[in-house]
Structures are given as structure tokens and as C-alpha cells.
């Protein structure tokens, strides 16, 4: 991997914090942030470096060679950023989702629209196969966003499975790991566990995430190695289809109580001009433009790495 200085690792830590903030929000993927900030393929490659051969390197060549082959400095800076963001922003994001949903979703909508442009630019060859794969990815993501959430479940085996499935979505641009937790009915349990420092639940979900991460990263690495153009088309479609979930103005059609939390079961996107109450149009547009601009700023930082 690359030789980096301290400033480079600070930038990676900040990118990790951006990934963590995105992953807390149902509808936004940390994988999207990783992709547009220029670290996605390195992240997938580094995860795939964790194997039996790495343990042999530790045994035969020592800790320094092990750490270098692992790309340990990169992973440590990134995971530290994600951890800081999740622990510090989970409560704030949860509050914003309940009290200021339109400005929050507007910011992420602008961010995701810009991500579609940047990821789409990476597709080097537009042909029928790429177009069909993009449409398929968009359709899958759109379908996922229309699924109703499940009842909240707190059993440890189920939370392990939830962690495994959520992390697979989390590293896919466009498909939100947090939203997968909502669909599985585990989102409130996990968010409460983070707030309350419930280590039993946090560790269980974490172990599930580790299992899912190492399993799924191998598939992604293979796809990028053998079918990079089509993989990029698929990921662009995933991001495009996810826009349905994060449109800021919605009409709630059906809700349900999960414990003490009200979860929307069914809603539909509407025009801001048909929104009951204050559509916050000016602030929504400004925050959408901020999110849109931020993606291109991250791209410039990635180009200078």
C-alpha cells in the first residue's frame, strides 16, 4: 500500500468519521462516502488481506511485516474515525431525524445526487450490459427502500445475523446498513445499545459485522478484479435507487409503535408544495447544495492524497 504522512492519516480519519455519520442514518451508505472519497478499493483490498497467510506472516516475519501487509495504519485510522463518529453522532443524528428531518434528508439527498455523478464517471465503457446492470441495481435498491420494517427483535443470534447483513449493505455504495437494520427490526435495539453502552449487544452485533465483512469483501474484491466496469454500473444503480428513501418531503401513510418508538411503516414522496406544515424549502435547498458541494470537495481531497 502507499507511504503516508501524519496529515494523510488525519484525512483518512476524517473520511472514517464521514462514513460513520452516514452509516448511522437509515438511507445513506458509508460505502458511498468511501467510494467518492477515493478509499473504497483500498478498503476492500485491506479487508481481504486478513487471511491465514497474514497469520503466517505474523508467525514467520514478526509484527512489523504483519502490520504492513495488513495495511494496519490505514485500517486503524479509518476504523477510529468511524468509531468516533458513531459514538459521538448517534444521539445527534437520532435527534435530527425526529426533530429536523427535512434539513437532514435534504443534506444527504444533495450528497447522494453528487455521488451518482462521481461514481458514474468511473464507468469507462457504456454499453448495453452496463446500462442493464445499472437499471437492475437501481431497481433492487428502490425495491429495498419500499420494504416495510419488521418488529423489533433483541435476541442475540438474530442481532448477530443483523450485524452480518447490515455490514454487507454498509460497504455497498447506495444501500444503507442502518436501513437494513430498520428492515430487520434491529435498528432501535442497536442504537439504544450504543447510547446506553450495552456491551453485550454491541459486541454481538460487532461480531456479526466482522463475519459478514470478511465474507462479503472477498466477493467485492473478485468483482472489481474481473468485472470492474459492470461492478461500477451496479453500484451506480444502487445509489440511484436509494434516492427514493431519502427524498426529504414525505406523507406518512401508516405508523406502528415498536416499544416506545414510532416507526413509519408506509409513506410516499410528495412535492414540497404539497407538504402539510412548513416545507423549510430555503434551508432544504441550501443544505442540499452543501451536501452536493461536499462530495466534490472530498473528491478533490482524494485526488491530492
PDB file of C-alpha atoms in Angstrom:
ATOM      1  CA  UNK A   1       0.000   0.000   0.000  1.00  0.00           C
ATOM      2  CA  UNK A   2       1.020   3.673  -0.044  1.00  0.00           C
ATOM      3  CA  UNK A   3       3.503   5.526   2.133  1.00  0.00           C
ATOM      4  CA  UNK A   4       1.623   8.223   4.019  1.00  0.00           C
ATOM      5  CA  UNK A   5       2.448  11.028   6.422  1.00  0.00           C
ATOM      6  CA  UNK A   6       0.539  12.074   9.531  1.00  0.00           C
ATOM      7  CA  UNK A   7      -1.665  14.539   7.617  1.00  0.00           C
ATOM      8  CA  UNK A   8      -2.741  11.762   5.243  1.00  0.00           C
ATOM      9  CA  UNK A   9      -3.846   9.600   8.164  1.00  0.00           C
ATOM     10  CA  UNK A  10      -5.743  12.526   9.706  1.00  0.00           C
ATOM     11  CA  UNK A  11      -7.608  12.908   6.393  1.00  0.00           C
ATOM     12  CA  UNK A  12      -8.370   9.156   6.424  1.00  0.00           C
ATOM     13  CA  UNK A  13      -9.663   9.510   9.997  1.00  0.00           C
ATOM     14  CA  UNK A  14     -11.951  12.356   8.850  1.00  0.00           C
ATOM     15  CA  UNK A  15     -13.181  10.212   5.962  1.00  0.00           C
ATOM     16  CA  UNK A  16     -13.906   7.477   8.512  1.00  0.00           C
ATOM     17  CA  UNK A  17     -15.887   9.965  10.584  1.00  0.00           C
ATOM     18  CA  UNK A  18     -17.904  10.883   7.472  1.00  0.00           C
ATOM     19  CA  UNK A  19     -18.534   7.176   6.814  1.00  0.00           C
ATOM     20  CA  UNK A  20     -19.649   6.665  10.421  1.00  0.00           C
ATOM     21  CA  UNK A  21     -22.034   9.631  10.289  1.00  0.00           C
ATOM     22  CA  UNK A  22     -23.569   8.314   7.057  1.00  0.00           C
ATOM     23  CA  UNK A  23     -23.906   4.791   8.422  1.00  0.00           C
ATOM     24  CA  UNK A  24     -25.965   5.991  11.396  1.00  0.00           C
ATOM     25  CA  UNK A  25     -28.674   7.325   9.040  1.00  0.00           C
ATOM     26  CA  UNK A  26     -31.129   4.806   7.532  1.00  0.00           C
ATOM     27  CA  UNK A  27     -30.939   5.522   3.799  1.00  0.00           C
ATOM     28  CA  UNK A  28     -27.317   6.672   3.447  1.00  0.00           C
ATOM     29  CA  UNK A  29     -24.389   4.299   2.958  1.00  0.00           C
ATOM     30  CA  UNK A  30     -20.905   4.669   4.395  1.00  0.00           C
ATOM     31  CA  UNK A  31     -19.757   2.749   1.332  1.00  0.00           C
ATOM     32  CA  UNK A  32     -20.853   5.719  -0.793  1.00  0.00           C
ATOM     33  CA  UNK A  33     -18.614   8.031   1.257  1.00  0.00           C
ATOM     34  CA  UNK A  34     -15.714   5.577   0.957  1.00  0.00           C
ATOM     35  CA  UNK A  35     -16.161   5.386  -2.799  1.00  0.00           C
ATOM     36  CA  UNK A  36     -16.353   9.078  -3.579  1.00  0.00           C
ATOM     37  CA  UNK A  37     -13.507   9.903  -1.154  1.00  0.00           C
ATOM     38  CA  UNK A  38     -11.186   7.571  -3.054  1.00  0.00           C
ATOM     39  CA  UNK A  39     -10.574   4.837  -0.478  1.00  0.00           C
ATOM     40  CA  UNK A  40     -13.145   2.198  -1.452  1.00  0.00           C
ATOM     41  CA  UNK A  41     -10.954  -0.246  -3.363  1.00  0.00           C
ATOM     42  CA  UNK A  42      -8.122   0.103  -0.839  1.00  0.00           C
ATOM     43  CA  UNK A  43     -10.600  -0.659   1.943  1.00  0.00           C
ATOM     44  CA  UNK A  44     -11.863  -3.807   0.171  1.00  0.00           C
ATOM     45  CA  UNK A  45      -8.289  -4.934  -0.574  1.00  0.00           C
ATOM     46  CA  UNK A  46      -7.181  -4.333   3.026  1.00  0.00           C
ATOM     47  CA  UNK A  47     -10.105  -6.333   4.401  1.00  0.00           C
ATOM     48  CA  UNK A  48      -9.202  -9.190   2.068  1.00  0.00           C
ATOM     49  CA  UNK A  49      -5.638  -9.140   3.394  1.00  0.00           C
ATOM     50  CA  UNK A  50      -6.959 -10.640   6.633  1.00  0.00           C
ATOM     51  CA  UNK A  51      -6.477 -14.374   5.992  1.00  0.00           C
ATOM     52  CA  UNK A  52      -4.414 -17.398   7.002  1.00  0.00           C
ATOM     53  CA  UNK A  53      -1.409 -16.118   5.034  1.00  0.00           C
ATOM     54  CA  UNK A  54      -1.449 -12.977   7.189  1.00  0.00           C
ATOM     55  CA  UNK A  55      -1.192 -15.111  10.342  1.00  0.00           C
ATOM     56  CA  UNK A  56       1.748 -16.970   8.777  1.00  0.00           C
ATOM     57  CA  UNK A  57       3.408 -13.609   8.133  1.00  0.00           C
ATOM     58  CA  UNK A  58       2.977 -12.727  11.817  1.00  0.00           C
ATOM     59  CA  UNK A  59       4.485 -16.040  12.895  1.00  0.00           C
ATOM     60  CA  UNK A  60       7.425 -16.043  10.481  1.00  0.00           C
ATOM     61  CA  UNK A  61       8.276 -12.367   9.931  1.00  0.00           C
ATOM     62  CA  UNK A  62       7.010 -10.601  13.057  1.00  0.00           C
ATOM     63  CA  UNK A  63       4.593  -7.829  13.956  1.00  0.00           C
ATOM     64  CA  UNK A  64       6.052  -5.151  11.658  1.00  0.00           C
ATOM     65  CA  UNK A  65       5.661  -7.254   8.497  1.00  0.00           C
ATOM     66  CA  UNK A  66       2.206  -8.369   9.683  1.00  0.00           C
ATOM     67  CA  UNK A  67       1.085  -4.768  10.226  1.00  0.00           C
ATOM     68  CA  UNK A  68       2.456  -3.640   6.857  1.00  0.00           C
ATOM     69  CA  UNK A  69       0.739  -6.461   4.949  1.00  0.00           C
ATOM     70  CA  UNK A  70      -2.499  -5.757   6.812  1.00  0.00           C
ATOM     71  CA  UNK A  71      -2.254  -2.068   5.846  1.00  0.00           C
ATOM     72  CA  UNK A  72      -2.819  -1.578   9.556  1.00  0.00           C
ATOM     73  CA  UNK A  73      -2.248   2.182   9.758  1.00  0.00           C
ATOM     74  CA  UNK A  74      -4.925   2.801   7.120  1.00  0.00           C
ATOM     75  CA  UNK A  75      -7.465   0.469   8.761  1.00  0.00           C
ATOM     76  CA  UNK A  76      -6.737   1.820  12.253  1.00  0.00           C
ATOM     77  CA  UNK A  77      -7.217   5.461  11.187  1.00  0.00           C
ATOM     78  CA  UNK A  78     -10.394   4.635   9.273  1.00  0.00           C
ATOM     79  CA  UNK A  79     -11.965   2.471  11.993  1.00  0.00           C
ATOM     80  CA  UNK A  80     -11.039   5.041  14.645  1.00  0.00           C
ATOM     81  CA  UNK A  81     -12.841   7.726  12.621  1.00  0.00           C
ATOM     82  CA  UNK A  82     -15.921   5.529  12.159  1.00  0.00           C
ATOM     83  CA  UNK A  83     -15.968   4.673  15.871  1.00  0.00           C
ATOM     84  CA  UNK A  84     -15.610   8.301  16.972  1.00  0.00           C
ATOM     85  CA  UNK A  85     -18.422   9.344  14.651  1.00  0.00           C
ATOM     86  CA  UNK A  86     -20.843   6.573  15.621  1.00  0.00           C
ATOM     87  CA  UNK A  87     -20.316   7.080  19.362  1.00  0.00           C
ATOM     88  CA  UNK A  88     -20.441  10.875  19.249  1.00  0.00           C
ATOM     89  CA  UNK A  89     -23.016  11.474  16.498  1.00  0.00           C
ATOM     90  CA  UNK A  90     -25.512   8.633  17.032  1.00  0.00           C
ATOM     91  CA  UNK A  91     -27.511  10.650  19.544  1.00  0.00           C
ATOM     92  CA  UNK A  92     -27.364  13.853  17.467  1.00  0.00           C
ATOM     93  CA  UNK A  93     -28.395  12.106  14.232  1.00  0.00           C
ATOM     94  CA  UNK A  94     -31.229  10.345  16.057  1.00  0.00           C
ATOM     95  CA  UNK A  95     -32.437  13.720  17.418  1.00  0.00           C
ATOM     96  CA  UNK A  96     -32.203  15.373  13.980  1.00  0.00           C
ATOM     97  CA  UNK A  97     -34.171  12.532  12.369  1.00  0.00           C
ATOM     98  CA  UNK A  98     -37.013  13.101  14.821  1.00  0.00           C
ATOM     99  CA  UNK A  99     -36.921  16.901  15.105  1.00  0.00           C
ATOM    100  CA  UNK A 100     -35.374  18.276  11.869  1.00  0.00           C
ATOM    101  CA  UNK A 101     -35.948  15.553   9.260  1.00  0.00           C
ATOM    102  CA  UNK A 102     -36.316  17.814   6.201  1.00  0.00           C
ATOM    103  CA  UNK A 103     -32.957  19.654   6.571  1.00  0.00           C
ATOM    104  CA  UNK A 104     -31.184  16.371   7.445  1.00  0.00           C
ATOM    105  CA  UNK A 105     -32.592  14.423   4.499  1.00  0.00           C
ATOM    106  CA  UNK A 106     -32.015  17.406   2.170  1.00  0.00           C
ATOM    107  CA  UNK A 107     -28.318  17.444   3.059  1.00  0.00           C
ATOM    108  CA  UNK A 108     -27.988  13.720   2.386  1.00  0.00           C
ATOM    109  CA  UNK A 109     -30.076  13.966  -0.794  1.00  0.00           C
ATOM    110  CA  UNK A 110     -27.629  16.502  -2.229  1.00  0.00           C
ATOM    111  CA  UNK A 111     -24.732  14.342  -1.115  1.00  0.00           C
ATOM    112  CA  UNK A 112     -26.122  11.216  -2.797  1.00  0.00           C
ATOM    113  CA  UNK A 113     -27.014  13.007  -6.068  1.00  0.00           C
ATOM    114  CA  UNK A 114     -23.400  14.187  -6.335  1.00  0.00           C
ATOM    115  CA  UNK A 115     -22.228  10.653  -5.532  1.00  0.00           C
ATOM    116  CA  UNK A 116     -24.192   9.283  -8.516  1.00  0.00           C
ATOM    117  CA  UNK A 117     -22.345  11.702 -10.811  1.00  0.00           C
ATOM    118  CA  UNK A 118     -18.915  10.839  -9.426  1.00  0.00           C
ATOM    119  CA  UNK A 119     -19.378   7.075  -9.348  1.00  0.00           C
ATOM    120  CA  UNK A 120     -20.967   7.137 -12.817  1.00  0.00           C
ATOM    121  CA  UNK A 121     -17.902   8.994 -14.149  1.00  0.00           C
ATOM    122  CA  UNK A 122     -15.767   5.992 -13.185  1.00  0.00           C
ATOM    123  CA  UNK A 123     -17.617   3.756 -15.665  1.00  0.00           C
ATOM    124  CA  UNK A 124     -15.192   3.691 -18.582  1.00  0.00           C
ATOM    125  CA  UNK A 125     -17.289   1.770 -21.099  1.00  0.00           C
ATOM    126  CA  UNK A 126     -21.000   2.411 -21.548  1.00  0.00           C
ATOM    127  CA  UNK A 127     -22.593  -0.494 -23.396  1.00  0.00           C
ATOM    128  CA  UNK A 128     -25.865  -2.421 -23.246  1.00  0.00           C
ATOM    129  CA  UNK A 129     -24.608  -4.669 -20.434  1.00  0.00           C
ATOM    130  CA  UNK A 130     -23.548  -1.686 -18.286  1.00  0.00           C
ATOM    131  CA  UNK A 131     -26.885   0.075 -18.834  1.00  0.00           C
ATOM    132  CA  UNK A 132     -28.890  -3.060 -17.975  1.00  0.00           C
ATOM    133  CA  UNK A 133     -26.801  -3.698 -14.852  1.00  0.00           C
ATOM    134  CA  UNK A 134     -27.272  -0.071 -13.748  1.00  0.00           C
ATOM    135  CA  UNK A 135     -31.052  -0.349 -14.213  1.00  0.00           C
ATOM    136  CA  UNK A 136     -31.061  -3.652 -12.295  1.00  0.00           C
ATOM    137  CA  UNK A 137     -29.074  -2.121  -9.411  1.00  0.00           C
ATOM    138  CA  UNK A 138     -31.437   0.873  -9.261  1.00  0.00           C
ATOM    139  CA  UNK A 139     -34.481  -1.418  -9.277  1.00  0.00           C
ATOM    140  CA  UNK A 140     -33.067  -3.585  -6.452  1.00  0.00           C
ATOM    141  CA  UNK A 141     -32.232  -0.575  -4.284  1.00  0.00           C
ATOM    142  CA  UNK A 142     -35.627   1.025  -4.983  1.00  0.00           C
ATOM    143  CA  UNK A 143     -37.388  -2.223  -4.055  1.00  0.00           C
ATOM    144  CA  UNK A 144     -35.409  -2.458  -0.796  1.00  0.00           C
ATOM    145  CA  UNK A 145     -36.441   1.098   0.152  1.00  0.00           C
ATOM    146  CA  UNK A 146     -40.127   0.162  -0.289  1.00  0.00           C
ATOM    147  CA  UNK A 147     -39.992  -2.826   2.070  1.00  0.00           C
ATOM    148  CA  UNK A 148     -41.820  -2.377   5.407  1.00  0.00           C
ATOM    149  CA  UNK A 149     -39.761  -2.631   8.610  1.00  0.00           C
ATOM    150  CA  UNK A 150     -40.016  -5.696  10.839  1.00  0.00           C
ATOM    151  CA  UNK A 151     -40.864  -5.892  14.519  1.00  0.00           C
ATOM    152  CA  UNK A 152     -38.014  -5.015  16.865  1.00  0.00           C
ATOM    153  CA  UNK A 153     -36.024  -8.084  17.910  1.00  0.00           C
ATOM    154  CA  UNK A 154     -33.480  -8.298  20.699  1.00  0.00           C
ATOM    155  CA  UNK A 155     -32.371 -11.952  20.611  1.00  0.00           C
ATOM    156  CA  UNK A 156     -28.586 -12.285  20.372  1.00  0.00           C
ATOM    157  CA  UNK A 157     -28.481 -14.770  17.418  1.00  0.00           C
ATOM    158  CA  UNK A 158     -30.825 -12.500  15.456  1.00  0.00           C
ATOM    159  CA  UNK A 159     -28.693  -9.453  16.297  1.00  0.00           C
ATOM    160  CA  UNK A 160     -25.576 -11.359  15.126  1.00  0.00           C
ATOM    161  CA  UNK A 161     -27.311 -12.027  11.784  1.00  0.00           C
ATOM    162  CA  UNK A 162     -28.473  -8.413  11.623  1.00  0.00           C
ATOM    163  CA  UNK A 163     -24.901  -7.207  12.058  1.00  0.00           C
ATOM    164  CA  UNK A 164     -23.669  -9.534   9.301  1.00  0.00           C
ATOM    165  CA  UNK A 165     -26.318  -8.397   6.806  1.00  0.00           C
ATOM    166  CA  UNK A 166     -26.039  -4.712   7.732  1.00  0.00           C
ATOM    167  CA  UNK A 167     -22.279  -4.597   7.214  1.00  0.00           C
ATOM    168  CA  UNK A 168     -22.687  -6.117   3.743  1.00  0.00           C
ATOM    169  CA  UNK A 169     -25.055  -3.283   2.871  1.00  0.00           C
ATOM    170  CA  UNK A 170     -22.873  -0.757   4.657  1.00  0.00           C
ATOM    171  CA  UNK A 171     -19.886  -1.342   2.375  1.00  0.00           C
ATOM    172  CA  UNK A 172     -22.076  -1.262  -0.735  1.00  0.00           C
ATOM    173  CA  UNK A 173     -22.459   2.287  -2.053  1.00  0.00           C
ATOM    174  CA  UNK A 174     -26.132   3.206  -2.161  1.00  0.00           C
ATOM    175  CA  UNK A 175     -27.563   0.578   0.181  1.00  0.00           C
ATOM    176  CA  UNK A 176     -27.654   1.708   3.802  1.00  0.00           C
ATOM    177  CA  UNK A 177     -26.619  -0.674   6.559  1.00  0.00           C
ATOM    178  CA  UNK A 178     -28.716   1.319   9.028  1.00  0.00           C
ATOM    179  CA  UNK A 179     -31.761   0.926   6.790  1.00  0.00           C
ATOM    180  CA  UNK A 180     -31.190  -2.838   6.630  1.00  0.00           C
ATOM    181  CA  UNK A 181     -31.256  -2.809  10.445  1.00  0.00           C
ATOM    182  CA  UNK A 182     -34.595  -0.960  10.261  1.00  0.00           C
ATOM    183  CA  UNK A 183     -35.984  -3.579   7.869  1.00  0.00           C
ATOM    184  CA  UNK A 184     -34.778  -6.372  10.143  1.00  0.00           C
ATOM    185  CA  UNK A 185     -36.287  -4.655  13.197  1.00  0.00           C
ATOM    186  CA  UNK A 186     -32.911  -4.289  14.932  1.00  0.00           C
ATOM    187  CA  UNK A 187     -32.193  -0.586  14.400  1.00  0.00           C
ATOM    188  CA  UNK A 188     -33.710   0.717  17.653  1.00  0.00           C
ATOM    189  CA  UNK A 189     -32.106  -2.092  19.679  1.00  0.00           C
ATOM    190  CA  UNK A 190     -28.667  -1.357  18.252  1.00  0.00           C
ATOM    191  CA  UNK A 191     -28.984   2.444  18.524  1.00  0.00           C
ATOM    192  CA  UNK A 192     -30.183   2.170  22.141  1.00  0.00           C
ATOM    193  CA  UNK A 193     -27.311  -0.201  22.923  1.00  0.00           C
ATOM    194  CA  UNK A 194     -24.804   2.351  21.574  1.00  0.00           C
ATOM    195  CA  UNK A 195     -26.434   5.151  23.605  1.00  0.00           C
ATOM    196  CA  UNK A 196     -26.538   3.058  26.793  1.00  0.00           C
ATOM    197  CA  UNK A 197     -23.130   1.346  26.258  1.00  0.00           C
ATOM    198  CA  UNK A 198     -24.754  -2.113  26.382  1.00  0.00           C
ATOM    199  CA  UNK A 199     -21.593  -4.093  25.612  1.00  0.00           C
ATOM    200  CA  UNK A 200     -23.334  -7.460  25.245  1.00  0.00           C
ATOM    201  CA  UNK A 201     -25.464  -6.244  22.341  1.00  0.00           C
ATOM    202  CA  UNK A 202     -22.720  -4.058  20.832  1.00  0.00           C
ATOM    203  CA  UNK A 203     -20.218  -6.942  20.857  1.00  0.00           C
ATOM    204  CA  UNK A 204     -22.776  -9.397  19.413  1.00  0.00           C
ATOM    205  CA  UNK A 205     -23.634  -7.075  16.528  1.00  0.00           C
ATOM    206  CA  UNK A 206     -19.929  -6.305  16.085  1.00  0.00           C
ATOM    207  CA  UNK A 207     -19.012  -9.984  15.787  1.00  0.00           C
ATOM    208  CA  UNK A 208     -21.780 -10.468  13.233  1.00  0.00           C
ATOM    209  CA  UNK A 209     -20.463  -7.471  11.307  1.00  0.00           C
ATOM    210  CA  UNK A 210     -16.922  -8.891  11.297  1.00  0.00           C
ATOM    211  CA  UNK A 211     -18.204 -12.223   9.984  1.00  0.00           C
ATOM    212  CA  UNK A 212     -20.246 -10.557   7.244  1.00  0.00           C
ATOM    213  CA  UNK A 213     -17.485  -8.110   6.350  1.00  0.00           C
ATOM    214  CA  UNK A 214     -14.805 -10.706   5.667  1.00  0.00           C
ATOM    215  CA  UNK A 215     -17.218 -12.924   3.749  1.00  0.00           C
ATOM    216  CA  UNK A 216     -18.642 -10.190   1.526  1.00  0.00           C
ATOM    217  CA  UNK A 217     -15.379  -8.326   0.922  1.00  0.00           C
ATOM    218  CA  UNK A 218     -13.983 -11.347  -0.931  1.00  0.00           C
ATOM    219  CA  UNK A 219     -16.891 -11.243  -3.379  1.00  0.00           C
ATOM    220  CA  UNK A 220     -16.482  -7.499  -3.920  1.00  0.00           C
ATOM    221  CA  UNK A 221     -12.731  -7.863  -4.486  1.00  0.00           C
ATOM    222  CA  UNK A 222     -13.372 -10.578  -7.085  1.00  0.00           C
ATOM    223  CA  UNK A 223     -15.982  -8.415  -8.829  1.00  0.00           C
ATOM    224  CA  UNK A 224     -13.656  -5.413  -9.003  1.00  0.00           C
ATOM    225  CA  UNK A 225     -10.803  -7.581 -10.295  1.00  0.00           C
ATOM    226  CA  UNK A 226     -12.754  -9.358 -13.039  1.00  0.00           C
ATOM    227  CA  UNK A 227     -15.741  -7.117 -13.857  1.00  0.00           C
ATOM    228  CA  UNK A 228     -14.836  -3.620 -12.677  1.00  0.00           C
ATOM    229  CA  UNK A 229     -16.882  -1.723 -15.273  1.00  0.00           C
ATOM    230  CA  UNK A 230     -20.054  -3.724 -14.628  1.00  0.00           C
ATOM    231  CA  UNK A 231     -19.482  -3.562 -10.863  1.00  0.00           C
ATOM    232  CA  UNK A 232     -19.280   0.243 -11.067  1.00  0.00           C
ATOM    233  CA  UNK A 233     -22.503   0.278 -13.101  1.00  0.00           C
ATOM    234  CA  UNK A 234     -24.204  -1.879 -10.457  1.00  0.00           C
ATOM    235  CA  UNK A 235     -23.016   0.379  -7.622  1.00  0.00           C
ATOM    236  CA  UNK A 236     -24.161   3.491  -9.508  1.00  0.00           C
ATOM    237  CA  UNK A 237     -27.588   1.868  -9.850  1.00  0.00           C
ATOM    238  CA  UNK A 238     -27.676   1.079  -6.122  1.00  0.00           C
ATOM    239  CA  UNK A 239     -27.010   4.735  -5.286  1.00  0.00           C
ATOM    240  CA  UNK A 240     -29.586   5.949  -7.821  1.00  0.00           C
ATOM    241  CA  UNK A 241     -32.285   3.627  -6.445  1.00  0.00           C
ATOM    242  CA  UNK A 242     -31.592   4.735  -2.885  1.00  0.00           C
ATOM    243  CA  UNK A 243     -32.736   8.298  -3.645  1.00  0.00           C
ATOM    244  CA  UNK A 244     -36.322   7.164  -3.097  1.00  0.00           C
ATOM    245  CA  UNK A 245     -35.602   6.584   0.590  1.00  0.00           C
ATOM    246  CA  UNK A 246     -34.008   9.960   1.286  1.00  0.00           C
ATOM    247  CA  UNK A 247     -36.390  12.347  -0.515  1.00  0.00           C
ATOM    248  CA  UNK A 248     -36.954  14.979   2.199  1.00  0.00           C
ATOM    249  CA  UNK A 249     -40.719  15.532   1.821  1.00  0.00           C
ATOM    250  CA  UNK A 250     -42.906  12.557   2.640  1.00  0.00           C
ATOM    251  CA  UNK A 251     -46.506  11.902   3.547  1.00  0.00           C
ATOM    252  CA  UNK A 252     -46.782   9.286   6.290  1.00  0.00           C
ATOM    253  CA  UNK A 253     -49.480   6.733   5.459  1.00  0.00           C
ATOM    254  CA  UNK A 254     -49.021   4.219   8.272  1.00  0.00           C
ATOM    255  CA  UNK A 255     -47.056   4.078  11.534  1.00  0.00           C
ATOM    256  CA  UNK A 256     -46.518   1.497  14.250  1.00  0.00           C
ATOM    257  CA  UNK A 257     -45.195   1.552  17.809  1.00  0.00           C
ATOM    258  CA  UNK A 258     -42.031  -0.543  18.315  1.00  0.00           C
ATOM    259  CA  UNK A 259     -41.540  -0.329  22.078  1.00  0.00           C
ATOM    260  CA  UNK A 260     -41.601   3.397  22.861  1.00  0.00           C
ATOM    261  CA  UNK A 261     -40.564   4.431  19.328  1.00  0.00           C
ATOM    262  CA  UNK A 262     -42.942   5.249  16.468  1.00  0.00           C
ATOM    263  CA  UNK A 263     -41.692   3.744  13.184  1.00  0.00           C
ATOM    264  CA  UNK A 264     -43.117   4.676   9.791  1.00  0.00           C
ATOM    265  CA  UNK A 265     -44.465   1.556   8.101  1.00  0.00           C
ATOM    266  CA  UNK A 266     -45.591   3.171   4.864  1.00  0.00           C
ATOM    267  CA  UNK A 267     -45.055   6.605   3.341  1.00  0.00           C
ATOM    268  CA  UNK A 268     -44.922   8.271  -0.046  1.00  0.00           C
ATOM    269  CA  UNK A 269     -42.800  11.021  -1.567  1.00  0.00           C
ATOM    270  CA  UNK A 270     -44.614  14.277  -2.233  1.00  0.00           C
ATOM    271  CA  UNK A 271     -43.820  17.718  -3.616  1.00  0.00           C
ATOM    272  CA  UNK A 272     -42.624  20.266  -1.033  1.00  0.00           C
ATOM    273  CA  UNK A 273     -45.514  22.455  -2.207  1.00  0.00           C
ATOM    274  CA  UNK A 274     -47.997  19.752  -1.123  1.00  0.00           C
ATOM    275  CA  UNK A 275     -46.314  19.197   2.236  1.00  0.00           C
ATOM    276  CA  UNK A 276     -48.526  19.810   5.284  1.00  0.00           C
ATOM    277  CA  UNK A 277     -46.702  22.214   7.557  1.00  0.00           C
ATOM    278  CA  UNK A 278     -43.501  24.186   6.918  1.00  0.00           C
ATOM    279  CA  UNK A 279     -41.590  22.615   3.975  1.00  0.00           C
ATOM    280  CA  UNK A 280     -38.440  24.556   5.029  1.00  0.00           C
ATOM    281  CA  UNK A 281     -37.711  24.977   1.327  1.00  0.00           C
ATOM    282  CA  UNK A 282     -34.927  27.578   1.577  1.00  0.00           C
ATOM    283  CA  UNK A 283     -32.939  25.708   4.238  1.00  0.00           C
ATOM    284  CA  UNK A 284     -33.566  22.421   2.409  1.00  0.00           C
ATOM    285  CA  UNK A 285     -32.144  23.789  -0.857  1.00  0.00           C
ATOM    286  CA  UNK A 286     -29.148  25.312   0.920  1.00  0.00           C
ATOM    287  CA  UNK A 287     -28.341  22.091   2.761  1.00  0.00           C
ATOM    288  CA  UNK A 288     -28.820  20.003  -0.394  1.00  0.00           C
ATOM    289  CA  UNK A 289     -26.332  22.278  -2.179  1.00  0.00           C
ATOM    290  CA  UNK A 290     -23.958  21.967   0.785  1.00  0.00           C
ATOM    291  CA  UNK A 291     -24.145  18.165   0.638  1.00  0.00           C
ATOM    292  CA  UNK A 292     -23.696  18.243  -3.147  1.00  0.00           C
ATOM    293  CA  UNK A 293     -20.644  20.510  -2.863  1.00  0.00           C
ATOM    294  CA  UNK A 294     -19.122  18.485  -0.038  1.00  0.00           C
ATOM    295  CA  UNK A 295     -18.844  15.419  -2.279  1.00  0.00           C
ATOM    296  CA  UNK A 296     -16.770  17.318  -4.829  1.00  0.00           C
ATOM    297  CA  UNK A 297     -14.591  18.731  -2.047  1.00  0.00           C
ATOM    298  CA  UNK A 298     -13.971  15.165  -0.845  1.00  0.00           C
ATOM    299  CA  UNK A 299     -13.123  14.166  -4.424  1.00  0.00           C
ATOM    300  CA  UNK A 300     -10.529  16.945  -4.615  1.00  0.00           C
ATOM    301  CA  UNK A 301      -9.021  15.782  -1.324  1.00  0.00           C
ATOM    302  CA  UNK A 302      -8.908  12.222  -2.663  1.00  0.00           C
ATOM    303  CA  UNK A 303      -7.152  13.404  -5.830  1.00  0.00           C
ATOM    304  CA  UNK A 304      -4.455  15.093  -3.703  1.00  0.00           C
ATOM    305  CA  UNK A 305      -3.794  12.098  -1.458  1.00  0.00           C
TER     306      UNK A 305
END
